[in-house]
Amino acid sequence: MLVRPPKGAGRKRGAVSTSAEGSVTPQVPTLAEQLSYLHNPRPFKNPNYTKNVNRRAKNLKAVLGQERERERQEREKRRLEREQAMEVDGDAQDVPLEEDYPTYHSIEAPPSLLPQRHYCDITGLEAPYNDPVTGLRFHDKSIYELIKGLTTSAAKDYLSARGVNPIVK
Amino acid sequence: MDTELNITRLPTPSPPSHPTPESYDTARSAHTPLIIDNGSTNLRFGFATSESPHCAPNVVAKYKERKLGRQVLLFGDAVESDSTARSQAKTPWEGDVLLNFDALEHALDYTFIQLGIDTPTIDHPILMTERLASPLHSRALTSELLFELYSVPSVTYAVDGVMSFYHNKLPTPPIAPFTADGLVVSFNTASTAVIPILNGKGIMSQAKRIPWGAQQSTEYLLKLIQLKYPNFPTRVTTAQTNWMLQTFCEVAPDYPALLRQLRSPDALRAAERIVQFPFVLPAADERSEEELARIAERRREQGRKLQEIAAKARVEKLVEKESDLQYLTKLKTRKAEESRREWEHSLQAEGFSDDGALDQAIKKLEGDLKRARKKEASEGDEGTVRTLLSAFHYTCSLIVTPHLYLQQEEPSFPLVDVPDAEVYLPPPPLRPLPFETIDPYATQLDEEGLKEKRKQKLMKAGFEARARARREKEKEREEREAEERREAEERGRDLAGWAGKLRAEQEAIIARMKERSRRKTALSDRKSAASQARMKSIATLAADERVPKKRRKVGGGAYPLFLPTPHILKSPFSIVEDTFGADDADWMIYRKINTAAASEDEEDDLAQLQAVETKLLAHDPTFSAEHTHAARASQRSALISAFRPKYEDGDAEGNTRIHLSTERWRVCEAYFSPGMAGIDSAGLGEVIQTVLSAFSAPERGRLVQVRASSFSSFTTCSTPTTATATIPPRHTERLPHRRAAHIPGLSARLHATLRPLLPPEMPLSIVRARDPPCDAWRGMADFARTPGFARTGVTRAEYEEWGAERIRRWWGGNWNMSVV
């Protein structure tokens, strides 16, 4: 059985297991080292494949943006096709319907149509009342006293938990 | 009541397992499909022939070990064992999107190493999971990784929810085609997906995804805890919050009804759960009584020593001054003996410019000494100083002028009564006068005499004024004592009446303070009547033309207080005068305008209140510290104390407790209305309704056997329990055994949400997956064993022809970029 060296030239070679490398000083390996599998042999890896070393990982925003762009292009293309099919035949039976192409963004749930219920920002109980100064919703008088004593930053934190981010320039 | 507190401690983390790689011999050259359930939280993998998958948290950490300086690569549980590892942890997933391919590579390395594979290529077809409508970038890179780096023969992507459904509804001979119907609700880490399945095929185009999952729930709970406890002593980590979420949080079957029930503080307390965080007892000041006494004694000693030193220094200075005085007076007496020239010479030698300076110096020293004497006499610190001084004076007694011995004698002012210009024959003095005598037979006071007389007049006035002040103080004291005696009498006679009177007074003062604070807040509000009246009065005061064109009619009580009464007089010659300020009461208007001041009134009120309260506290048995104004003002309402109980400052244990009362349901309610937490999306109920509405009525009937499966959301993968599960008949609703991993109450809530949406005769059943974490893997393993599996994958050749993004459409996979 050919034991290929693990991928990556910089790492230590050898098919030794992860436990203490019996070198000059027999040090007790730490737990992390014991659990590490960095030096386990990986014979199944293809050493000729190096493309991904140079590539930088994209972040979420970039990936999603790219996805959206591509979706848009696809949709455009399909629409053109459909129009062409209409021109030719008079009915667009050949091109399947738009809904059959689910994409990452089209799968997303729609915004809610139900009326929003008001819950107290402090306690979580029902909140029929609203504080005009901070915008917080509260359950009753005593909680209003508490709100009056909050600092502006604390009030803003409560609001951001609800998703309301008042940005004052 | 205290014994019933539900206190739970945080669980201590268990040490990581150290699994040994399997032996590969069983699967070598067998081409058994390799099933990988690539979840956001947990990675499950194994051969299709295994009973159950290996399971590990899907985190990778690669870093340089601090102690020995070696590179270390950890995966799964091991990452939690080391703090450096925890800080360097990376996951391949970011929410729902596979982004970090280095991490994925390490994860796949781990899986293959664990399975013991040692062939140059992976020789097994891979069945891997994907998110619903996964972005093509993720899929492309995964395919590339698998085909290029590991050289697998074929890859199939499956949607985990559908696979779990398949497992729970296996067709009875496994090879038979899958034709079940149902609606899968899949609870993932960063999203919740609703997928309809008709006739065994997942209808991906009608599926929907809600961007709310366990990860967002944990963050929401953490935010709520941080808001509730802004000064919590220790940091609450995400892992701990996750544990709290799993252990305590539930879904309420009817959220508004539950909230109405929790309105009372008692219900809140009954419903709360307390989590005790690790705390540190403060170093107790265990100094015993004797030690404290010793320390106090030492301090007192030091104080006394300092006092003695100061006294000695004072005495020394006095002595010095006296010796100086003696010397100077001696010098003066010498003046009489010496000639003029010599006298001047000796003066110069001493440093005085002339006689006058010498006299001044003498006088100053005398004055200082006298003052010092007087002070000592009044302080009464006679012992040391007197003895010292007397010793000193004993040695040189003759020269010192006698007046230094005078202590508290009444100074006399003989000259005050001497008229400036009158014949006056005073009696001959019986003892030496304190001042230089004048010729008693003088008929008129000369310059000096006048000066003396003026001086004496001033001194006499001062002396008399002081005497008067003393008398007044005495009188005041007597009055106060008389008052107290009277009160004590009254108290003795009628305690209740006296107490009542004082209490009424206290209430009145408190009412006044409240009124003032209300006025203050009203003034700060721009639109209130008080502030508008204030602006009106300011404008009137500042108006140039204070004279109205017509005579102003002052009538009725309808005028607001702030309008000044017309001070405008019209004299007979039509010259208008403004007499503002003639009357003292006019200036009161400035008090009303100035919002910043008015603190003197408050202070007066506070002082009065305090006096009344101390009297009440001292004598009235029914009036306690709680009735005082301060206690009443700082009282927190019962609701808030039930919601967030307050512990004392020194109670370290109490202060590291977290009370969860409404948060338990609030966090899970966000699944059904993410708008609560700021996500603009429909909730689970609404989404299910939307999905169902896309189908015709009979299809809907088939779909409404909802299957709730949850994996990679809350669970830590553990060995699955064997559960007896029967395929539920259509009409009933089953609630299988509850795993700690899954939210309680979910099925009931779903049922309550869906029932009103459907026609009443349509049967509805909600079933939970038998083993939510591992069922997806099991479903995939089951499917991999059927012959249909071979037709669904993308082979190496197809990958090279189509590229990495295209896959084959099959009943359990995604539809985007798929080939039919």
Short mmCIF file of C-alpha atoms in Angstrom, two decimals, chain B residues 22-36 44-54 111-112 114-118 122-126 777-778 780-782 784-785:
data_model
loop_
_atom_site.label_atom_id
_atom_site.label_comp_id
_atom_site.label_asym_id
_atom_site.label_seq_id
_atom_site.Cartn_x
_atom_site.Cartn_y
_atom_site.Cartn_z
CA GLU B 22 -12.66 2.21 12.42
CA SER B 23 -11.16 -0.59 10.59
CA TYR B 24 -11.77 -0.34 6.91
CA ASP B 25 -11.80 -3.98 6.17
CA THR B 26 -15.53 -4.41 6.20
CA ALA B 27 -16.18 -1.87 3.54
CA ARG B 28 -13.09 -2.20 1.46
CA SER B 29 -13.80 -2.70 -2.17
CA ALA B 30 -17.47 -2.97 -1.46
CA HIS B 31 -18.38 0.37 -2.94
CA THR B 32 -20.91 0.90 -0.22
CA PRO B 33 -22.37 4.35 -0.40
CA LEU B 34 -20.94 6.78 2.05
CA ILE B 35 -23.60 8.88 3.73
CA ILE B 36 -22.66 12.30 5.00
CA ARG B 44 -23.08 12.79 10.79
CA PHE B 45 -21.37 10.27 8.64
CA GLY B 46 -21.10 6.60 8.10
CA PHE B 47 -21.43 3.85 5.59
CA ALA B 48 -24.85 2.99 4.35
CA THR B 49 -24.57 -0.40 5.93
CA SER B 50 -24.01 0.94 9.44
CA GLU B 51 -26.70 1.00 12.03
CA SER B 52 -26.12 4.53 13.14
CA PRO B 53 -23.89 7.38 12.10
CA HIS B 54 -20.88 8.85 13.75
CA THR B 111 -14.71 11.68 8.31
CA PHE B 112 -12.56 9.68 5.98
CA GLN B 114 -12.43 8.02 11.08
CA LEU B 115 -13.78 5.58 8.60
CA GLY B 116 -10.27 4.30 8.16
CA ILE B 117 -10.09 4.79 4.43
CA ASP B 118 -6.61 4.28 3.11
CA ILE B 122 -12.45 7.38 -2.18
CA ASP B 123 -14.11 4.46 -3.76
CA HIS B 124 -17.63 4.99 -2.59
CA PRO B 125 -20.52 6.92 -4.05
CA ILE B 126 -21.32 9.80 -1.79
CA TRP B 777 -29.00 10.16 7.98
CA ARG B 778 -31.05 7.01 8.41
CA MET B 780 -30.39 8.55 3.38
CA ALA B 781 -28.89 5.23 4.36
CA ASP B 782 -32.18 3.51 3.62
CA ALA B 784 -28.79 4.35 -0.54
CA ARG B 785 -29.54 0.70 -0.13
#
